[in-house]
mmCIF file of C-alpha atoms in Angstrom:
data_model
loop_
_atom_site.group_PDB
_atom_site.id
_atom_site.type_symbol
_atom_site.label_atom_id
_atom_site.label_comp_id
_atom_site.label_asym_id
_atom_site.label_seq_id
_atom_site.Cartn_x
_atom_site.Cartn_y
_atom_site.Cartn_z
ATOM 1 C CA UNK A 58 -45.661 -2.906 -3.012
ATOM 2 C CA UNK A 59 -45.509 -1.880 -6.635
ATOM 3 C CA UNK A 60 -42.220 -2.017 -8.464
ATOM 4 C CA UNK A 61 -42.238 1.786 -8.670
ATOM 5 C CA UNK A 62 -42.733 2.176 -4.921
ATOM 6 C CA UNK A 63 -40.116 -0.455 -4.242
ATOM 7 C CA UNK A 64 -37.605 1.317 -6.449
ATOM 8 C CA UNK A 65 -38.424 4.607 -4.797
ATOM 9 C CA UNK A 66 -37.954 3.100 -1.365
ATOM 10 C CA UNK A 67 -34.644 1.539 -2.378
ATOM 11 C CA UNK A 68 -33.477 4.873 -3.753
ATOM 12 C CA UNK A 69 -34.588 6.551 -0.537
ATOM 13 C CA UNK A 70 -32.655 3.979 1.465
ATOM 14 C CA UNK A 71 -29.461 4.634 -0.530
ATOM 15 C CA UNK A 72 -29.461 8.425 -0.158
ATOM 16 C CA UNK A 73 -28.020 8.725 3.379
ATOM 17 C CA UNK A 74 -25.071 6.483 2.368
ATOM 18 C CA UNK A 75 -23.929 9.078 -0.122
ATOM 19 C CA UNK A 76 -23.944 11.723 2.579
ATOM 20 C CA UNK A 77 -22.045 9.465 4.931
ATOM 21 C CA UNK A 78 -19.012 9.629 2.621
ATOM 22 C CA UNK A 79 -19.335 13.352 2.072
ATOM 23 C CA UNK A 80 -19.600 13.835 5.838
ATOM 24 C CA UNK A 81 -16.482 11.761 6.366
ATOM 25 C CA UNK A 82 -14.592 13.823 3.781
ATOM 26 C CA UNK A 83 -15.738 17.162 5.231
ATOM 27 C CA UNK A 84 -13.526 16.617 8.280
ATOM 28 C CA UNK A 85 -10.382 16.809 6.149
ATOM 29 C CA UNK A 86 -8.617 19.521 4.232
ATOM 30 C CA UNK A 87 -9.129 18.570 0.576
ATOM 31 C CA UNK A 88 -8.371 22.050 -0.629
ATOM 32 C CA UNK A 89 -4.788 21.318 -1.630
ATOM 33 C CA UNK A 90 -3.044 22.449 -4.764
ATOM 34 C CA UNK A 91 -0.515 20.422 -6.710
ATOM 35 C CA UNK A 92 1.835 23.412 -6.615
ATOM 36 C CA UNK A 93 2.013 23.627 -2.827
ATOM 37 C CA UNK A 94 2.631 19.865 -2.660
ATOM 38 C CA UNK A 95 5.470 20.166 -5.195
ATOM 39 C CA UNK A 96 7.056 22.978 -3.200
ATOM 40 C CA UNK A 97 6.780 21.111 0.103
ATOM 41 C CA UNK A 98 8.368 17.987 -1.391
ATOM 42 C CA UNK A 99 11.151 20.001 -3.019
ATOM 43 C CA UNK A 100 11.982 21.563 0.345
ATOM 44 C CA UNK A 101 12.028 18.190 2.125
ATOM 45 C CA UNK A 102 14.292 16.691 -0.547
ATOM 46 C CA UNK A 103 16.708 19.637 -0.561
ATOM 47 C CA UNK A 104 16.902 20.161 3.191
ATOM 48 C CA UNK A 105 16.294 16.832 4.905
ATOM 49 C CA UNK A 106 17.187 13.781 2.790
ATOM 50 C CA UNK A 107 20.978 14.041 3.157
ATOM 51 C CA UNK A 108 20.666 13.691 6.956
ATOM 52 C CA UNK A 109 19.066 10.291 6.504
ATOM 53 C CA UNK A 110 21.720 8.980 4.133
ATOM 54 C CA UNK A 111 23.256 6.772 6.807
ATOM 55 C CA UNK A 112 24.092 3.050 7.204
ATOM 56 C CA UNK A 113 21.454 2.742 9.991
ATOM 57 C CA UNK A 114 18.673 4.084 7.787
ATOM 58 C CA UNK A 115 19.703 1.794 4.919
ATOM 59 C CA UNK A 116 19.568 -1.205 7.253
ATOM 60 C CA UNK A 117 16.134 -0.117 8.396
ATOM 61 C CA UNK A 118 14.980 0.263 4.780
ATOM 62 C CA UNK A 119 16.199 -3.237 3.922
ATOM 63 C CA UNK A 120 13.966 -4.516 6.728
ATOM 64 C CA UNK A 121 10.988 -2.597 5.283
ATOM 65 C CA UNK A 122 11.222 -4.103 1.793
ATOM 66 C CA UNK A 123 8.308 -6.117 0.446
ATOM 67 C CA UNK A 124 10.226 -8.390 -1.900
ATOM 68 C CA UNK A 125 7.885 -8.647 -4.831
ATOM 69 C CA UNK A 126 7.492 -10.899 -7.850
ATOM 70 C CA UNK A 127 4.417 -10.228 -9.979
ATOM 71 C CA UNK A 128 5.446 -11.479 -13.394
ATOM 72 C CA UNK A 129 3.438 -13.248 -16.055
ATOM 73 C CA UNK A 130 6.253 -15.812 -16.107
ATOM 74 C CA UNK A 131 6.121 -16.631 -12.369
ATOM 75 C CA UNK A 132 5.767 -20.363 -11.629
ATOM 76 C CA UNK A 133 5.803 -22.581 -8.554
ATOM 77 C CA UNK A 134 9.490 -23.248 -9.263
ATOM 78 C CA UNK A 135 10.470 -19.598 -9.638
ATOM 79 C CA UNK A 136 8.484 -18.515 -6.567
ATOM 80 C CA UNK A 137 9.994 -21.333 -4.522
ATOM 81 C CA UNK A 138 13.495 -20.238 -5.542
ATOM 82 C CA UNK A 139 12.555 -16.612 -4.775
ATOM 83 C CA UNK A 140 11.406 -17.613 -1.276
ATOM 84 C CA UNK A 141 14.508 -19.779 -0.730
ATOM 85 C CA UNK A 142 16.666 -16.658 -1.195
ATOM 86 C CA UNK A 143 14.937 -15.125 1.834
ATOM 87 C CA UNK A 144 15.664 -18.298 3.831
ATOM 88 C CA UNK A 145 19.305 -18.255 2.731
ATOM 89 C CA UNK A 146 19.682 -14.566 3.512
ATOM 90 C CA UNK A 147 18.949 -15.278 7.158
ATOM 91 C CA UNK A 148 21.859 -17.758 7.219
ATOM 92 C CA UNK A 149 24.330 -15.676 5.226
ATOM 93 C CA UNK A 150 23.664 -12.298 6.852
ATOM 94 C CA UNK A 151 22.464 -13.079 10.396
ATOM 95 C CA UNK A 152 23.283 -9.553 11.597
ATOM 96 C CA UNK A 153 21.167 -7.808 8.928
ATOM 97 C CA UNK A 154 17.392 -7.397 9.091
ATOM 98 C CA UNK A 155 15.420 -9.742 6.845
ATOM 99 C CA UNK A 156 12.873 -8.306 4.415
ATOM 100 C CA UNK A 157 9.429 -7.496 5.826
ATOM 101 C CA UNK A 158 7.329 -9.359 3.297
ATOM 102 C CA UNK A 159 7.247 -11.583 0.242
ATOM 103 C CA UNK A 160 4.567 -10.361 -2.169
ATOM 104 C CA UNK A 161 3.149 -12.699 -4.846
ATOM 105 C CA UNK A 162 -0.009 -13.553 -6.781
ATOM 106 C CA UNK A 163 -2.635 -15.532 -4.777
ATOM 107 C CA UNK A 164 -1.978 -18.764 -6.641
ATOM 108 C CA UNK A 165 1.504 -18.837 -5.066
ATOM 109 C CA UNK A 166 0.484 -18.163 -1.451
ATOM 110 C CA UNK A 167 0.710 -21.862 -0.619
ATOM 111 C CA UNK A 168 4.122 -22.212 -2.301
ATOM 112 C CA UNK A 169 5.528 -19.347 -0.233
ATOM 113 C CA UNK A 170 3.878 -20.561 2.973
ATOM 114 C CA UNK A 171 5.349 -24.055 2.510
ATOM 115 C CA UNK A 172 8.833 -22.793 1.565
ATOM 116 C CA UNK A 173 9.363 -19.851 3.915
ATOM 117 C CA UNK A 174 11.356 -20.673 7.053
ATOM 118 C CA UNK A 175 12.105 -17.195 8.382
ATOM 119 C CA UNK A 176 10.087 -16.015 11.371
ATOM 120 C CA UNK A 177 8.408 -12.649 11.018
ATOM 121 C CA UNK A 178 8.287 -12.394 7.219
ATOM 122 C CA UNK A 179 4.733 -11.651 6.066
ATOM 123 C CA UNK A 180 3.168 -13.279 3.001
ATOM 124 C CA UNK A 181 1.315 -10.655 0.969
ATOM 125 C CA UNK A 182 -0.894 -11.410 -2.023
ATOM 126 C CA UNK A 183 -2.190 -8.937 -4.557
ATOM 127 C CA UNK A 184 -5.838 -9.856 -4.818
ATOM 128 C CA UNK A 185 -9.154 -8.735 -6.259
ATOM 129 C CA UNK A 186 -8.268 -8.747 -9.946
ATOM 130 C CA UNK A 187 -4.877 -7.042 -9.667
ATOM 131 C CA UNK A 188 -3.858 -4.680 -11.264
ATOM 132 C CA UNK A 189 -7.092 -3.458 -12.917
ATOM 133 C CA UNK A 190 -9.491 -4.195 -10.034
ATOM 134 C CA UNK A 191 -12.126 -4.696 -12.733
ATOM 135 C CA UNK A 192 -13.663 -7.978 -11.582
ATOM 136 C CA UNK A 193 -17.054 -8.423 -9.955
ATOM 137 C CA UNK A 194 -16.856 -7.997 -6.185
ATOM 138 C CA UNK A 195 -17.915 -11.651 -5.723
ATOM 139 C CA UNK A 196 -14.838 -12.732 -7.680
ATOM 140 C CA UNK A 197 -12.602 -10.370 -5.715
ATOM 141 C CA UNK A 198 -13.744 -11.645 -2.344
ATOM 142 C CA UNK A 199 -13.434 -15.308 -3.364
ATOM 143 C CA UNK A 200 -9.904 -14.743 -4.670
ATOM 144 C CA UNK A 201 -9.044 -13.028 -1.392
ATOM 145 C CA UNK A 202 -10.549 -15.755 0.792
ATOM 146 C CA UNK A 203 -8.604 -18.411 -1.121
ATOM 147 C CA UNK A 204 -5.333 -16.483 -0.779
ATOM 148 C CA UNK A 205 -5.828 -16.261 2.984
ATOM 149 C CA UNK A 206 -6.781 -19.944 3.238
ATOM 150 C CA UNK A 207 -3.509 -20.767 1.440
ATOM 151 C CA UNK A 208 -1.391 -18.756 3.858
ATOM 152 C CA UNK A 209 -1.500 -15.073 2.883
ATOM 153 C CA UNK A 210 -1.091 -12.909 5.986
ATOM 154 C CA UNK A 211 -1.653 -9.636 4.095
ATOM 155 C CA UNK A 212 -3.797 -8.683 1.098
ATOM 156 C CA UNK A 213 -3.027 -5.868 -1.351
ATOM 157 C CA UNK A 214 -6.153 -4.788 -3.251
ATOM 158 C CA UNK A 215 -6.549 -2.059 -5.856
ATOM 159 C CA UNK A 216 -9.030 0.763 -5.287
ATOM 160 C CA UNK A 217 -11.837 0.593 -7.890
ATOM 161 C CA UNK A 218 -10.271 3.530 -9.745
ATOM 162 C CA UNK A 219 -12.916 3.818 -12.471
ATOM 163 C CA UNK A 220 -15.720 4.058 -9.908
ATOM 164 C CA UNK A 221 -13.714 6.619 -7.923
ATOM 165 C CA UNK A 222 -13.036 8.843 -10.938
ATOM 166 C CA UNK A 223 -16.714 8.823 -11.879
ATOM 167 C CA UNK A 224 -17.599 9.993 -8.361
ATOM 168 C CA UNK A 225 -19.210 6.731 -7.266
ATOM 169 C CA UNK A 226 -17.783 6.733 -3.745
ATOM 170 C CA UNK A 227 -20.446 4.319 -2.562
ATOM 171 C CA UNK A 228 -19.150 1.511 -4.793
ATOM 172 C CA UNK A 229 -15.559 2.352 -3.869
ATOM 173 C CA UNK A 230 -16.198 2.204 -0.121
ATOM 174 C CA UNK A 231 -18.526 -0.753 -0.364
ATOM 175 C CA UNK A 232 -15.959 -2.883 -2.201
ATOM 176 C CA UNK A 233 -13.160 -1.950 0.196
ATOM 177 C CA UNK A 234 -15.412 -2.798 3.159
ATOM 178 C CA UNK A 235 -16.364 -6.161 1.688
ATOM 179 C CA UNK A 236 -12.723 -6.969 0.977
ATOM 180 C CA UNK A 237 -11.754 -6.038 4.546
ATOM 181 C CA UNK A 238 -14.543 -8.234 5.910
ATOM 182 C CA UNK A 239 -13.103 -11.104 3.859
ATOM 183 C CA UNK A 240 -9.607 -10.385 5.215
ATOM 184 C CA UNK A 241 -10.814 -10.452 8.808
ATOM 185 C CA UNK A 242 -7.778 -10.295 11.096
ATOM 186 C CA UNK A 243 -5.313 -10.198 8.198
ATOM 187 C CA UNK A 244 -3.972 -6.791 7.220
ATOM 188 C CA UNK A 245 -5.267 -5.187 4.015
ATOM 189 C CA UNK A 246 -3.508 -2.612 1.871
ATOM 190 C CA UNK A 247 -5.457 -0.484 -0.595
ATOM 191 C CA UNK A 248 -3.490 0.504 -3.701
ATOM 192 C CA UNK A 249 -4.667 3.900 -4.944
ATOM 193 C CA UNK A 250 -2.903 3.796 -8.337
ATOM 194 C CA UNK A 251 -1.989 7.442 -7.838
ATOM 195 C CA UNK A 252 -0.763 7.825 -11.438
ATOM 196 C CA UNK A 253 -4.396 7.483 -12.566
ATOM 197 C CA UNK A 254 -5.739 9.868 -9.909
ATOM 198 C CA UNK A 255 -3.564 12.723 -11.205
ATOM 199 C CA UNK A 256 -4.344 15.514 -8.685
ATOM 200 C CA UNK A 257 -3.373 15.985 -5.047
ATOM 201 C CA UNK A 258 -7.049 16.491 -4.185
ATOM 202 C CA UNK A 259 -8.025 13.149 -5.777
ATOM 203 C CA UNK A 260 -5.171 11.339 -4.052
ATOM 204 C CA UNK A 261 -6.135 12.759 -0.667
ATOM 205 C CA UNK A 262 -9.831 11.989 -1.203
ATOM 206 C CA UNK A 263 -9.059 8.401 -2.226
ATOM 207 C CA UNK A 264 -6.721 8.001 0.774
ATOM 208 C CA UNK A 265 -9.410 9.073 3.219
ATOM 209 C CA UNK A 266 -12.143 6.931 1.640
ATOM 210 C CA UNK A 267 -9.816 3.905 1.702
ATOM 211 C CA UNK A 268 -8.918 4.401 5.377
ATOM 212 C CA UNK A 269 -12.517 5.123 6.310
ATOM 213 C CA UNK A 270 -13.593 1.866 4.642
ATOM 214 C CA UNK A 271 -11.124 -0.385 6.441
ATOM 215 C CA UNK A 272 -7.662 -0.150 4.852
ATOM 216 C CA UNK A 273 -4.860 -1.034 7.255
ATOM 217 C CA UNK A 274 -2.322 0.465 4.833
ATOM 218 C CA UNK A 275 -2.549 2.707 1.822
ATOM 219 C CA UNK A 276 -0.177 2.026 -1.038
ATOM 220 C CA UNK A 277 0.730 4.242 -3.978
ATOM 221 C CA UNK A 278 0.751 2.021 -7.045
ATOM 222 C CA UNK A 279 0.581 -1.399 -8.623
ATOM 223 C CA UNK A 280 3.859 -0.831 -10.457
ATOM 224 C CA UNK A 281 2.082 -1.930 -13.630
ATOM 225 C CA UNK A 282 1.223 1.563 -14.876
ATOM 226 C CA UNK A 283 3.233 4.741 -15.353
ATOM 227 C CA UNK A 284 3.699 6.980 -13.479
ATOM 228 C CA UNK A 285 4.018 4.715 -10.442
ATOM 229 C CA UNK A 286 4.977 6.058 -7.004
ATOM 230 C CA UNK A 287 6.024 9.707 -6.845
ATOM 231 C CA UNK A 288 7.270 11.684 -3.834
ATOM 232 C CA UNK A 289 4.374 14.108 -4.339
ATOM 233 C CA UNK A 290 1.766 11.342 -4.107
ATOM 234 C CA UNK A 291 3.557 9.963 -1.030
ATOM 235 C CA UNK A 292 3.491 13.381 0.628
ATOM 236 C CA UNK A 293 -0.273 13.767 0.069
ATOM 237 C CA UNK A 294 -0.972 10.228 1.322
ATOM 238 C CA UNK A 295 1.123 10.776 4.444
ATOM 239 C CA UNK A 296 -0.726 14.036 5.125
ATOM 240 C CA UNK A 297 -3.996 12.119 4.829
ATOM 241 C CA UNK A 298 -2.741 9.403 7.210
ATOM 242 C CA UNK A 299 -1.684 12.075 9.707
ATOM 243 C CA UNK A 300 -5.031 13.895 9.596
ATOM 244 C CA UNK A 301 -6.907 10.589 9.823
ATOM 245 C CA UNK A 302 -4.864 9.609 12.873
ATOM 246 C CA UNK A 303 -5.540 12.983 14.525
ATOM 247 C CA UNK A 304 -9.252 12.643 13.757
ATOM 248 C CA UNK A 305 -9.789 8.981 14.714
ATOM 249 C CA UNK A 306 -6.759 7.797 16.716
ATOM 250 C CA UNK A 307 -6.354 4.965 14.183
ATOM 251 C CA UNK A 308 -2.830 4.451 12.850
ATOM 252 C CA UNK A 309 -2.665 3.461 9.173
ATOM 253 C CA UNK A 310 0.487 2.179 7.455
ATOM 254 C CA UNK A 311 2.064 3.553 4.271
ATOM 255 C CA UNK A 312 3.614 1.705 1.323
ATOM 256 C CA UNK A 313 5.193 3.343 -1.710
ATOM 257 C CA UNK A 314 5.520 0.837 -4.571
ATOM 258 C CA UNK A 315 6.423 0.895 -8.235
ATOM 259 C CA UNK A 316 9.257 2.972 -9.616
ATOM 260 C CA UNK A 317 11.522 2.643 -6.571
ATOM 261 C CA UNK A 318 14.669 2.296 -8.627
ATOM 262 C CA UNK A 319 17.451 3.600 -6.441
ATOM 263 C CA UNK A 320 18.580 3.896 -2.848
ATOM 264 C CA UNK A 321 17.996 7.640 -3.177
ATOM 265 C CA UNK A 322 14.330 6.981 -4.045
ATOM 266 C CA UNK A 323 14.014 4.921 -0.871
ATOM 267 C CA UNK A 324 15.676 7.639 1.210
ATOM 268 C CA UNK A 325 13.274 10.234 -0.189
ATOM 269 C CA UNK A 326 10.215 8.178 0.821
ATOM 270 C CA UNK A 327 11.719 7.485 4.234
ATOM 271 C CA UNK A 328 12.331 11.204 4.729
ATOM 272 C CA UNK A 329 8.781 12.150 3.695
ATOM 273 C CA UNK A 330 7.361 9.660 6.213
ATOM 274 C CA UNK A 331 9.706 10.938 8.907
ATOM 275 C CA UNK A 332 8.905 14.611 8.257
ATOM 276 C CA UNK A 333 5.129 14.266 7.832
ATOM 277 C CA UNK A 334 4.262 11.364 10.142
ATOM 278 C CA UNK A 335 7.207 11.214 12.532
ATOM 279 C CA UNK A 336 9.087 8.466 14.371
ATOM 280 C CA UNK A 337 5.962 6.511 15.274
ATOM 281 C CA UNK A 338 5.704 5.372 11.642
ATOM 282 C CA UNK A 339 9.354 4.463 11.232
ATOM 283 C CA UNK A 340 9.043 0.758 11.941
ATOM 284 C CA UNK A 341 8.771 -2.029 9.408
ATOM 285 C CA UNK A 342 5.211 -2.597 10.571
ATOM 286 C CA UNK A 343 3.984 0.854 9.508
ATOM 287 C CA UNK A 344 6.343 1.685 6.648
ATOM 288 C CA UNK A 345 6.883 -0.739 3.773
ATOM 289 C CA UNK A 346 8.367 -0.421 0.289
ATOM 290 C CA UNK A 347 7.192 -2.587 -2.584
ATOM 291 C CA UNK A 348 10.080 -3.371 -4.880
ATOM 292 C CA UNK A 349 12.049 -6.166 -6.451
ATOM 293 C CA UNK A 350 15.290 -4.442 -7.379
ATOM 294 C CA UNK A 351 15.884 -2.221 -4.386
ATOM 295 C CA UNK A 352 16.871 -5.008 -1.958
ATOM 296 C CA UNK A 353 20.102 -5.719 -3.869
ATOM 297 C CA UNK A 354 20.954 -2.008 -4.099
ATOM 298 C CA UNK A 355 20.453 -1.462 -0.384
ATOM 299 C CA UNK A 356 22.453 -4.587 0.399
ATOM 300 C CA UNK A 357 25.289 -3.409 -1.868
ATOM 301 C CA UNK A 358 25.474 -0.036 -0.095
ATOM 302 C CA UNK A 359 25.292 -1.616 3.372
ATOM 303 C CA UNK A 360 28.083 -4.105 2.541
ATOM 304 C CA UNK A 361 30.125 -1.608 0.534
ATOM 305 C CA UNK A 362 30.397 -3.832 -2.537
ATOM 306 C CA UNK A 363 28.102 -4.726 -5.408
ATOM 307 C CA UNK A 364 25.954 -7.650 -4.251
ATOM 308 C CA UNK A 365 23.265 -9.399 -6.253
ATOM 309 C CA UNK A 366 21.718 -11.646 -3.633
ATOM 310 C CA UNK A 367 18.007 -11.556 -4.393
#
């Protein structure tokens, strides 16, 4: 076969893949305007949030926190101390729910796994060249495999945002699929970096492609870029999760992260999930919040006094 024929054949072979993604997207309503999303969110915030401002909901939210440390200054010592706080919490507050997850860089998966004593706390690692996602896929999958070998039970990867914005859905879906294959049984979250996607239509498209390619959760942001999570992005993502569930019967989890700075922020995200997705998603398996500062704020409100535990 000549090189020309070979190239032609390869090109021919790739064509149906493109259509596969377009076909997948055609089943969903992508014709959404940013204005209607803003209005819907405004209504939810004005009419519904206050009903959820209760001690029970705050306890639930504490149990949905992914306690996160992703600092340049992290070390084995600091991550060990960070994990020890979760162990101590169990002893000091036996009647309160423990956090859902500890989230760290892959190099600390082993440290957390060896230090953590609390049953039922997941170990999440941001992997695949977080936060830019700009490594070669071979590097991403190796990093992910090593994190899992060292004890990660969940992987948070970043959508290849550059490829997505240039319309290269094949690369986007391909990388997510390869990452999910590497994760195997372990849960994988795909971070959309919604601040870079800008429009409701882009956010919904990225949500569907991520779920279609094997995401177990979709997550708003890395927290490393502004704007991070917004209620509007959360609303669009939850709509996508709902439509995907109706279409496929597959339940996908949701994680807002980055910019969750107050208990009110947490209540807003909780309310959006409740209103769009319903009770079925209101467990700490399907709803998570990525944050480092919120745990202390929730704890303070639950206990009725300022508490800096974590």
